[in-house]
Coordinates of C-alpha atoms and ligand atoms in Angstrom, one line a residue:
X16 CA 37.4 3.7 5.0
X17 CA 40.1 3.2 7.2
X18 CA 43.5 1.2 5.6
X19 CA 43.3 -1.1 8.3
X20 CA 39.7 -2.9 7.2
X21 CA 40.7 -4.5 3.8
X22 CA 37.4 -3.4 1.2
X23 CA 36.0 -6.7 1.0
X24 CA 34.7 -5.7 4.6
X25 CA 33.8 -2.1 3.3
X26 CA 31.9 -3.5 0.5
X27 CA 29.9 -6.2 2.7
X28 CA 28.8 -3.4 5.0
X29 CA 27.5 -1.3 2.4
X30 CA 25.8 -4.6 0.7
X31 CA 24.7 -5.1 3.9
X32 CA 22.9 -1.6 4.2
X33 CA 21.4 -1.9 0.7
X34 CA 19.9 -5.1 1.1
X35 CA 18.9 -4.6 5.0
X36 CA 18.8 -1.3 5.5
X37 CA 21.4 -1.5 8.9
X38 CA 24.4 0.5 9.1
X39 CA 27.8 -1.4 9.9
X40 CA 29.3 1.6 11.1
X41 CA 33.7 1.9 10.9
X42 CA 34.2 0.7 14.5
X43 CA 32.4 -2.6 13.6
X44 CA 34.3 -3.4 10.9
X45 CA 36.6 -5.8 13.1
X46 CA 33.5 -7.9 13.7
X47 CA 32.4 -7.6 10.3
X48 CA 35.6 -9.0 9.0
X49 CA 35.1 -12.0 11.2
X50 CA 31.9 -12.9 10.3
X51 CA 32.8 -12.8 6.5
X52 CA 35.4 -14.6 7.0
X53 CA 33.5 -17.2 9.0
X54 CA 30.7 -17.0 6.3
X55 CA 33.4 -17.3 3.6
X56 CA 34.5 -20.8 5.3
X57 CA 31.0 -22.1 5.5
X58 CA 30.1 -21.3 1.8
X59 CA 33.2 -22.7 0.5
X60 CA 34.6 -19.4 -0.6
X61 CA 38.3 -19.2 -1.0
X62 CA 38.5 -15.4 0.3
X63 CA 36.3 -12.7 1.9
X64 CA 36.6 -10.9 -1.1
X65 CA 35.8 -13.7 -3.2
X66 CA 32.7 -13.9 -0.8
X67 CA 31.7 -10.9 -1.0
X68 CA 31.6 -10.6 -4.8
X69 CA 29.9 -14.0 -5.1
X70 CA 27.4 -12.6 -2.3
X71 CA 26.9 -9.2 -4.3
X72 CA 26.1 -11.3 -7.7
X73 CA 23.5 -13.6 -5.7
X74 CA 25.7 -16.5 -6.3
X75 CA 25.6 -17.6 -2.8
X76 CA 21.7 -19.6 -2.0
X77 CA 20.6 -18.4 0.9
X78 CA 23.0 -17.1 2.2
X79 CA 21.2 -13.8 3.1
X80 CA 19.6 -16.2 5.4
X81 CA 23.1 -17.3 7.6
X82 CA 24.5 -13.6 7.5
X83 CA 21.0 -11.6 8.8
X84 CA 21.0 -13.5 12.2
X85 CA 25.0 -12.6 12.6
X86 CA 24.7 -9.0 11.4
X87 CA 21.1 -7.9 13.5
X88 CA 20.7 -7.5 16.9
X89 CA 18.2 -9.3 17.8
X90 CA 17.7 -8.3 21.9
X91 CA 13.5 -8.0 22.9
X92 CA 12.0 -9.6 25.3
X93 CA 8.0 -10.0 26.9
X94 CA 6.4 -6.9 28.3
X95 CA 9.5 -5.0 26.8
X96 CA 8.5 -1.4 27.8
X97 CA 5.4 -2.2 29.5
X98 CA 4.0 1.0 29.9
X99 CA 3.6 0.6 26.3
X100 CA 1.1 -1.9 26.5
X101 CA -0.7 -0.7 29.6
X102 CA -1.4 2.2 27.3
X103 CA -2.8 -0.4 25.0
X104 CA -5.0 -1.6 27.1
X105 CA -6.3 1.3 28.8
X106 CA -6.2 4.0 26.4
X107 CA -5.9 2.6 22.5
X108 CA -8.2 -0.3 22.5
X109 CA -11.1 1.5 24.0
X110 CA -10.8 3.8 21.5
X111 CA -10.4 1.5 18.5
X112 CA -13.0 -0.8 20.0
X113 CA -15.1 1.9 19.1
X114 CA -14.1 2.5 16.1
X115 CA -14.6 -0.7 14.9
X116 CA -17.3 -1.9 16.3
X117 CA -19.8 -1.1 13.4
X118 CA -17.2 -2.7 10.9
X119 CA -17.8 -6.6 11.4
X120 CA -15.9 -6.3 14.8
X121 CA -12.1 -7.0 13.3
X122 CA -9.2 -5.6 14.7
X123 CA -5.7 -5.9 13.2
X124 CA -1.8 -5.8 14.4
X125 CA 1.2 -5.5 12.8
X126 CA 4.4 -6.3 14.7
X127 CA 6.9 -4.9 11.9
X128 CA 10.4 -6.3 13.3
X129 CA 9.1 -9.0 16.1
X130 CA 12.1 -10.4 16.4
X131 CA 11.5 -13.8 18.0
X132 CA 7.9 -13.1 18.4
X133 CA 8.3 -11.6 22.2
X134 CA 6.6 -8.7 20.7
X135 CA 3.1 -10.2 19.2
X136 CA 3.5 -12.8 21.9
X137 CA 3.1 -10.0 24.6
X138 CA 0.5 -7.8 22.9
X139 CA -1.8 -11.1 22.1
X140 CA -1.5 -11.8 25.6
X141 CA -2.7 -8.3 26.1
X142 CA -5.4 -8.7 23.8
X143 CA -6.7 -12.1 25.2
X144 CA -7.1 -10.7 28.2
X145 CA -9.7 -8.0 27.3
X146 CA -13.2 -9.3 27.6
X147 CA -14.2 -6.8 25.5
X148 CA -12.5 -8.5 22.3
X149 CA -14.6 -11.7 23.1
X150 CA -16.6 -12.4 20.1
X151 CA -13.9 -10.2 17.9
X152 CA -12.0 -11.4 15.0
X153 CA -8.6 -10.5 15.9
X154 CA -5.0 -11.2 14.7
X155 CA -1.6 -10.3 14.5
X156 CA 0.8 -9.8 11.8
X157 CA 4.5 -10.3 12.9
X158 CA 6.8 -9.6 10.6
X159 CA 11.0 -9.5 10.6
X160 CA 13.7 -9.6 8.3
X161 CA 15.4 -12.9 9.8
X162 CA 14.1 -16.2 8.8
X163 CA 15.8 -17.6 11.5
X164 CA 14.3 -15.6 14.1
X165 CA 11.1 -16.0 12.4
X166 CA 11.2 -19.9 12.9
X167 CA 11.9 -19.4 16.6
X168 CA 8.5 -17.4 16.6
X169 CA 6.9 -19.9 15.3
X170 CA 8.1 -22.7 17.8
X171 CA 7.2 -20.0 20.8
X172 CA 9.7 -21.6 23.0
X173 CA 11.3 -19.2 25.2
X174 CA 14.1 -19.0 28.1
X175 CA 13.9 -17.8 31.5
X176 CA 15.2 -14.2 30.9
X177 CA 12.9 -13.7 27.9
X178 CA 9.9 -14.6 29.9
X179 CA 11.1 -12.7 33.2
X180 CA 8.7 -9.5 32.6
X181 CA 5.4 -11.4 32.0
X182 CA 3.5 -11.0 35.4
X183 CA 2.8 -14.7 37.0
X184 CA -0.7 -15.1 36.7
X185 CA 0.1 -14.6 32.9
X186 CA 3.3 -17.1 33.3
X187 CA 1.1 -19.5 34.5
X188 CA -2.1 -19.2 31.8
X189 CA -0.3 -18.9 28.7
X190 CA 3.3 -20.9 28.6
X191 CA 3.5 -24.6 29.6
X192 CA 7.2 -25.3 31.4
X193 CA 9.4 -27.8 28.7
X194 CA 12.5 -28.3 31.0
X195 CA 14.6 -24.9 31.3
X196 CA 12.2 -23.6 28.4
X197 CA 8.6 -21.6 28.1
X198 CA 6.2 -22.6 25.6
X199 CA 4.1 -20.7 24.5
X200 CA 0.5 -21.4 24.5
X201 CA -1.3 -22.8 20.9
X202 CA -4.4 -20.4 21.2
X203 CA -2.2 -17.1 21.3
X204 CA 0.3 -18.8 18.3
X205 CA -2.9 -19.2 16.3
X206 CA -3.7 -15.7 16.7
X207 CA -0.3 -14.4 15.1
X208 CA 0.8 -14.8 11.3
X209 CA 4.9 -15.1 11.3
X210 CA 6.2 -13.8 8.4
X211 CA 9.3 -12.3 6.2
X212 CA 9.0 -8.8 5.3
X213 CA 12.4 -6.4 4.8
X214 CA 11.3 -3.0 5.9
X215 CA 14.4 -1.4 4.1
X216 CA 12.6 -2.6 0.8
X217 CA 9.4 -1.1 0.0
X218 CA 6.0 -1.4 -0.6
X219 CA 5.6 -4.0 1.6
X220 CA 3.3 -7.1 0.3
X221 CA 1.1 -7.4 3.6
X222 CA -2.3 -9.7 3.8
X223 CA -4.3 -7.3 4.9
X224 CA -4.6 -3.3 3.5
X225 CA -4.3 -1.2 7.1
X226 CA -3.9 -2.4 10.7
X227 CA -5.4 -0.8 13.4
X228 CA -1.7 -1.1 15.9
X229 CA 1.6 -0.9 14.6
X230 CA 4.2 -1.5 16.3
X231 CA 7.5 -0.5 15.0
X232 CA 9.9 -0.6 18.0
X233 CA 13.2 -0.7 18.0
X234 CA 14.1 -1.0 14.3
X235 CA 14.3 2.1 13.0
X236 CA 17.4 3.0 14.7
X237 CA 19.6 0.7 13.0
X238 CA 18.5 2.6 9.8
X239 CA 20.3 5.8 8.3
X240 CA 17.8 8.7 8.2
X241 CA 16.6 8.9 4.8
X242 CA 16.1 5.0 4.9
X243 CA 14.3 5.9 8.1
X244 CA 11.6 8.6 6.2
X245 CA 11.3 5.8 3.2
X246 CA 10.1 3.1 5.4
X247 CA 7.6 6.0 7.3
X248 CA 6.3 6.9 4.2
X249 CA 5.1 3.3 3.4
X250 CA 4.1 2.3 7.0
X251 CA 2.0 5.6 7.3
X252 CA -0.5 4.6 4.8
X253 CA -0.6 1.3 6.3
X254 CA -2.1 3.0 9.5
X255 CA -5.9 3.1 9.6
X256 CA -7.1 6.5 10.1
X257 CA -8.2 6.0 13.9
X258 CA -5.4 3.9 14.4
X259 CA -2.2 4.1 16.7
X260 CA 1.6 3.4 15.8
X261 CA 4.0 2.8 19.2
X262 CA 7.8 3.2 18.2
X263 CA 10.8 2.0 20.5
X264 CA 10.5 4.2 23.6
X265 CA 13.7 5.9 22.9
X266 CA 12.7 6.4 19.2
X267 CA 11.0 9.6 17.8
X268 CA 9.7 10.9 14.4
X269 CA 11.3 14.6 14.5
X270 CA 12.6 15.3 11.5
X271 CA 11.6 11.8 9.8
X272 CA 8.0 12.9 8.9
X273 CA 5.0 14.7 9.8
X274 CA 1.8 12.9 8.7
X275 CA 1.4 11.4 11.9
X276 CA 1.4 13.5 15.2
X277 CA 2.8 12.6 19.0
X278 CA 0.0 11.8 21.3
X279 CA 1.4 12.4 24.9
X280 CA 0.0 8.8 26.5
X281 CA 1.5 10.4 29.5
X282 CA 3.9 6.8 30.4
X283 CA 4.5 7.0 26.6
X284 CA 3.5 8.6 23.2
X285 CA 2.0 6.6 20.0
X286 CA 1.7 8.4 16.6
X287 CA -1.7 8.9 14.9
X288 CA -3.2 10.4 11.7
X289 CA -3.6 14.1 12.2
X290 CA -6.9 14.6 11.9
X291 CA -7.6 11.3 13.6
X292 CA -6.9 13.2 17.5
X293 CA -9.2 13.2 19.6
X294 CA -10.4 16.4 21.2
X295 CA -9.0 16.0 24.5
X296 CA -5.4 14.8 23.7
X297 CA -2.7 17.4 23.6
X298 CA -0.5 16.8 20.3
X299 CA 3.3 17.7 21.8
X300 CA 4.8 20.4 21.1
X301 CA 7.3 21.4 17.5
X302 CA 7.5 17.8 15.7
X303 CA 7.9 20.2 12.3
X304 CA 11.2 19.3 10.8
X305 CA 14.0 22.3 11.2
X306 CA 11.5 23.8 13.9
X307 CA 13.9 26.1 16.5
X308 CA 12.8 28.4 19.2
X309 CA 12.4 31.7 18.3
X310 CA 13.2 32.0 22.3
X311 CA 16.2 31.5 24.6
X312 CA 15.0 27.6 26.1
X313 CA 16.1 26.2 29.3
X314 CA 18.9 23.9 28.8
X315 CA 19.8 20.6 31.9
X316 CA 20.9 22.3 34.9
X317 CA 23.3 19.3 34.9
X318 CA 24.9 21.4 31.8
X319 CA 23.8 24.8 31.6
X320 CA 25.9 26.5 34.7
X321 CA 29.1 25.2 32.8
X322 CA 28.2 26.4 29.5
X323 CA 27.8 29.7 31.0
X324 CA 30.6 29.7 33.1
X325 CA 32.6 26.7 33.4
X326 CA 35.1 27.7 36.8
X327 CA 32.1 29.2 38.6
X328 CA 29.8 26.4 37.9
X329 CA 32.3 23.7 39.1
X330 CA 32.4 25.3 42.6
X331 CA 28.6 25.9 42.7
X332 CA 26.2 23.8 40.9
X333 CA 22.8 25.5 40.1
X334 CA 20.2 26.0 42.6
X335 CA 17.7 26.2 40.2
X336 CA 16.3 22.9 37.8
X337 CA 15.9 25.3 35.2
X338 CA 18.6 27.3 34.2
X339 CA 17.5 29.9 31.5
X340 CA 20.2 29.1 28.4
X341 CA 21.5 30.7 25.7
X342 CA 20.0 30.8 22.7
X343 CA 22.5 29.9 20.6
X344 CA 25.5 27.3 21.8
X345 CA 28.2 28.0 24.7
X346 CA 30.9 29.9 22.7
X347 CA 34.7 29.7 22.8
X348 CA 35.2 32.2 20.6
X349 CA 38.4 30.6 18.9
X350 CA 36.8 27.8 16.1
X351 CA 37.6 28.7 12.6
X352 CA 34.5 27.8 10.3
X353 CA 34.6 24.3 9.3
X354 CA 35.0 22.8 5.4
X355 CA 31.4 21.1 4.6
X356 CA 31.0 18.8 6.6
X357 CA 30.6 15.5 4.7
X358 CA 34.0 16.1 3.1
X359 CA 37.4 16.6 4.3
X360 CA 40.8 17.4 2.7
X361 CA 42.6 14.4 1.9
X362 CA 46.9 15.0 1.8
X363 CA 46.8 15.1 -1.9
X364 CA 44.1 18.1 -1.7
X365 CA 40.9 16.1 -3.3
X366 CA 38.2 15.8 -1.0
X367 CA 37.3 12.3 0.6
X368 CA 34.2 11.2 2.4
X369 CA 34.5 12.4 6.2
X370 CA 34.2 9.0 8.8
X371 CA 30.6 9.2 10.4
X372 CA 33.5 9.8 14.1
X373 CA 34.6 13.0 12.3
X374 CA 31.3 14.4 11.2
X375 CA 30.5 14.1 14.9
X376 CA 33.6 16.0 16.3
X377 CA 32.8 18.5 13.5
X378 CA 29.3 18.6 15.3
X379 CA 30.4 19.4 18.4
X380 CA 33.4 22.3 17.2
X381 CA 30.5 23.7 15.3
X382 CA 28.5 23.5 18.8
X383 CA 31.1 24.6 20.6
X384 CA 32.0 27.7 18.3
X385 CA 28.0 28.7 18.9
X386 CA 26.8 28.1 15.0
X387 CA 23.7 25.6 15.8
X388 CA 23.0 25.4 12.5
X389 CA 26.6 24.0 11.1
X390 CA 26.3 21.2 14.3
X391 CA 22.8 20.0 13.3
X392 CA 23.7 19.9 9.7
X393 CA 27.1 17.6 10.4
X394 CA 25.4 15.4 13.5
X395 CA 22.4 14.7 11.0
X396 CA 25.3 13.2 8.8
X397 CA 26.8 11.4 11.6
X398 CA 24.0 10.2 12.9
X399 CA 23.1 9.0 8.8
X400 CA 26.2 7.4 8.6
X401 CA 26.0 5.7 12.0
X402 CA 23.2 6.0 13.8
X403 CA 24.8 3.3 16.4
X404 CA 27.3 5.6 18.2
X405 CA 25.8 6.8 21.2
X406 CA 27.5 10.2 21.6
X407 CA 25.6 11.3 18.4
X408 CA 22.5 10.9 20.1
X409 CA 23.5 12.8 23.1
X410 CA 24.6 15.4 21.2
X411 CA 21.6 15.1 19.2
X412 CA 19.7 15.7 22.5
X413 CA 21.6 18.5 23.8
X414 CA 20.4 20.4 20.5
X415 CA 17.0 19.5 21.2
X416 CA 17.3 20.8 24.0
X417 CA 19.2 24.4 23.1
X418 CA 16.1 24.6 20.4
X419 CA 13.6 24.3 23.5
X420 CA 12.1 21.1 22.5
X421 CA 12.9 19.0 25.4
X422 CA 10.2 16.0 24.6
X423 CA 12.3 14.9 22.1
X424 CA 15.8 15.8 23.9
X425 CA 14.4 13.2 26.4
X426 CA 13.5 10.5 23.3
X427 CA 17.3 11.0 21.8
X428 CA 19.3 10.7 25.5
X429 CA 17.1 7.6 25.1
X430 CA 18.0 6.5 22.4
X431 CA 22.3 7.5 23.8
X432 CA 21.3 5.2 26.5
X433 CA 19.5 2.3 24.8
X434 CA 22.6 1.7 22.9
X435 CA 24.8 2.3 26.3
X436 CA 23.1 2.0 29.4
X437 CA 26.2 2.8 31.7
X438 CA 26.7 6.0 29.9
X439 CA 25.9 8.6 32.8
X440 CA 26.1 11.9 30.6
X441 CA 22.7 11.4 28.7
X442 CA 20.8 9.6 31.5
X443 CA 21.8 13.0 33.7
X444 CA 20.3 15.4 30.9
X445 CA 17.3 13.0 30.5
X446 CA 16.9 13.6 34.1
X447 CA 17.0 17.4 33.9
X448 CA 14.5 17.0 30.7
X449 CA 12.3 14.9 32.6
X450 CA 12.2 17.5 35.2
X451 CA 11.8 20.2 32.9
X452 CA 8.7 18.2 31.6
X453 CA 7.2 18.0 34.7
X454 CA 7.8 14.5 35.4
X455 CA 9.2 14.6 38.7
X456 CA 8.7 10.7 39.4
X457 CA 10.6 9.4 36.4
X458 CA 13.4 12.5 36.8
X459 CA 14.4 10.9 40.1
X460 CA 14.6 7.4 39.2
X461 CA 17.1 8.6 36.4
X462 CA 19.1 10.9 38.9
X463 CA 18.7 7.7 41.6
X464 CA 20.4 5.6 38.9
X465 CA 23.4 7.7 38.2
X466 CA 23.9 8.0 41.3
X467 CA 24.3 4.9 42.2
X468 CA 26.6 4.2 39.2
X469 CA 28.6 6.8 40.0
X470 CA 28.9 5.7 44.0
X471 CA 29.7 2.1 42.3
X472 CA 32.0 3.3 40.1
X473 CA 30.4 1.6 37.0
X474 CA 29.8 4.5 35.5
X475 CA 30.7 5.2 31.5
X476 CA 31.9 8.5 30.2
X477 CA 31.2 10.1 26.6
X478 CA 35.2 11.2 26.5
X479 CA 34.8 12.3 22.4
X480 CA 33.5 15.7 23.3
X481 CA 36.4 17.9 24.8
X482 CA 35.3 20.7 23.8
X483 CA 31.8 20.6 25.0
X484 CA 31.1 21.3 28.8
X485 CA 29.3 17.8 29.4
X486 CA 29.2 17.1 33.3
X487 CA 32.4 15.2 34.9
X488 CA 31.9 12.8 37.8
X489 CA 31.8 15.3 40.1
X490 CA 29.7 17.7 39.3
X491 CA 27.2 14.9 38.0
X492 CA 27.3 13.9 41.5
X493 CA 26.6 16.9 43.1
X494 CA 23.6 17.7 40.1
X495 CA 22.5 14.6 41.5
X496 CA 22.0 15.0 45.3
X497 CA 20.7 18.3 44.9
X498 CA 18.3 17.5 42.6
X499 CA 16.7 14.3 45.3
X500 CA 17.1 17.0 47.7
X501 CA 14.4 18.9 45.8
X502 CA 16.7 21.2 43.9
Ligands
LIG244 C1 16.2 -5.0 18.6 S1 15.1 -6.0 17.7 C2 13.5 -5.3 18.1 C3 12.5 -6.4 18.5 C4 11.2 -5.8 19.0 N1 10.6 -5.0 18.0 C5 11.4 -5.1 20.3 O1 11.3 -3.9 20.3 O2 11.7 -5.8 21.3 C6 15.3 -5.5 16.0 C7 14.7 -6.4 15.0 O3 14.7 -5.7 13.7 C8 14.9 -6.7 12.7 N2 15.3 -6.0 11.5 C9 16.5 -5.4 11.2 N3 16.4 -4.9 10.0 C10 15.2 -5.2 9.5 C11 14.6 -5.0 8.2 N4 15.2 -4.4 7.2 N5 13.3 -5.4 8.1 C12 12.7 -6.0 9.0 N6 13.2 -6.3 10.2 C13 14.5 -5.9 10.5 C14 16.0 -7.6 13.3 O4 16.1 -8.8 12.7 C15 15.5 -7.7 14.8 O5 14.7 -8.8 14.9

């Protein structure tokens, strides 16, 4: 902990993980402190610290139910990554139509962090729509941590930018206008059951003992890791065995479990049991924990001529999309071997806890100095202690991609650019990934869009990692027009 954050703040946050299961990483602490000390007012507490403590020894009613709306981000909105749920419709009902239609013709959802309910608002739109379901018993669980957001469900109003995805003709059927606000229709809040449930403290009393969808979007990444495999290893069971779970499109299981398997969906990927696959549907490829390539893998063009030679590459980007890489890390040849990583020397000698920023620099020295192994171990830490800070999850897909696995590369510059969209680093290496995967369509859109940030000028940087050769402006400009020129 820095001196600057008094440990009232320190001790909130990690209250705040045990009880919620999200990180408050260090550079939040500001916030943090101004919340508590907001909170502190409106409980009639004569400090933070006195807060704090009186929060800790569940002196303070409800007031888990004030701090969760300040402390969780809430953002979500209808048809939020709709090729999600066209691959509901089109390519996981069918299937679990069939599958249930010998069992009394039920079908059951589970919207695990729902937020306001744009979630199960969107997929029971989805669901009415399917003439096949007529005659079905269907529901859907929704679920969240936040009363508050919970209660907002269950009214099913909604403003103008919440509502802005839902295509017209479903505008029009299922919301009634009340003034500036969208209400949602009775028939599809009927369908849903709103509910409290803390996924950061399992087993989880549900009403119903598997659910043939889950969706768990956009929650897990506000857990530390092993929280993360703790919450997978209740929700798996959940799962029926012909079922689907669809996580946050920038979200991915590698390294959190490996019960359930990646279906490519080809717009997306759900998890499934692994003997539940179909024959036809390709698993993708290495989701075993510590998996590496056994051979050199192509790394992002947008990065590989650098790591090879950084002068030569600056005057001539690649021709090629797919630059064979090294095997191992771009080397300088110079880094002295690191202490473990979760510790560092303090003045006095005794080791103290390293910050979740150092672990990461320590990362990328230990990429930087070729030993792949020393990186992954200290990003997994950073990424445990704060799995907020985007430049963890670039790096996190720049290893992916060294260890030839570029499908989930292409989730973790996701999930780098979920939590900063105007950083143009990871959305350039998704680019190159999505090449590399074939997906020429969805490559271009992402080299279109840095482009254009970088002709705008409202383009963000990832400045932590000096010592890695992460494109500049320049050459990310160049990368780009060669690469809509064909290259
Ligand atoms: C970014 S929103 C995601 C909403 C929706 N799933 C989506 O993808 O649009 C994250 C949600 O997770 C909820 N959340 C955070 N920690 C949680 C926990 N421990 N248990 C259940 N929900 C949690 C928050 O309250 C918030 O509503």
């Amino acid at each position: 902990m820095s001196g600057k954050h008094p440990t009232a703040v320190a001790q909130l946050a990690d209250l705040i993980r045990d009880v919620t299961g999200n990180l408050v990483p260090e550079t939040r602490f500001d916030f943090l402190a101004e919340v508590a000390q907001r909170r502190a007012h409106a409980a009639g507490a004569p400090t933070r610290a006195e807060y704090v403590r009186a929060l800790a020894a569940g002196e303070l009613q409800r007031e888990w139910e004030s701090l969760i709306p300040l402390i969780t981000i809430k953002e979500s909105y209808f048809f939020r990554a709709p090729q999600q749920f066209e691959a509901v419709e089109r390519q996981l009902l069918p299937r679990l139509l069939r599958a249930r239609a010998g069992g009394g013709r039920r079908l059951r959802a589970w919207s695990a962090a729902c937020a306001r309910g744009e979630e199960p608002a969107t997929l029971a739109m989805v669901l009415a729509e399917q003439p096949q379901l007529a005659g079905w018993e269907w529901s859907i669980l929704a679920t969240d941590l936040d009363e508050e957001a919970l209660a907002g469900a269950r009214r099913g109003l909604y403003g103008e930018r919440a509502v802005a995805q839902v295509p017209p003709a479903l505008l029009a059927r299922y919301f009634t206008r009340r003034g500036k606000l969208f209400e949602l229709a009775p028939e599809l809040r009927a369908r849903i059951d709103y509910r409290a449930v803390n996924l950061a403290q399992p087993p989880f009393e549900l009403p119903e003992p598997e659910y043939d969808l889950i969706l768990l979007r956009n929650v897990l990444i506000y857990f530390g890791r092993p929280l993360q495999s703790w919450v997978m290893a209740h929700v798996t069971p959940l799962l029926a065995r012909k079922g689907a779970l669809l996580l946050g499109a920038s979200e991915t299981l590698w390294q959190i479990q490996d019960e359930l398997e990646a279906i490519d969906l080809g717009t997306c990927y759900c998890y499934r049991h692994r003997r539940a696959r179909p024959s036809g549907a390709p698993p993708v490829a290495a989701t075993t924990p510590g998996a590496t390539a056994a051979t050199p893998a192509p790394v992002p063009a947008s990065m590989a001529p650098a790591a090879a030679a950084p002068h030569a590459a600056a005057a001539t980007p690649s021709a090629a999309p797919v630059t064979p890489a090294p095997a191992t890390a771009p080397s300088s040849g110079r880094s002295p071997a690191l202490p473990p990583v979760a510790t560092a020397a303090r003045d006095d000698g005794a080791a103290r806890p390293r910050s979740a920023l150092e672990m990461l620099l320590a990362a990328a020295h230990e990429l930087a100095a070729n030993r792949l192994d020393g990186a992954r171990r200290a990003l997994d830490e950073a990424l445990a202690a704060d799995p907020s800070e985007p430049a963890g999850h670039l790096l996190d897909g720049f290893l992916h991609d060294l260890g030839g696995r570029p499908e989930e590369a292409a989730a973790s510059y996701r999930a780098a650019l979920y939590l900063d969209p105007s950083l143009f680093q990871p959305r350039l290496l998704l680019a190159d990934c999505l090449l590399r995967l074939g997906r020429r369509d969805r490559a271009e859109h992402q080299f279109r869009e840095v482009l254009a940030a970088l002709e705008a000028g409202r383009e963000r940087s990832v400045a932590i990692f000096d010592e890695l050769p992460l494109p500049d402006r320049a050459r990310a400009l160049r990368r780009c027009r060669q690469a809509l020129k064909g290259g």
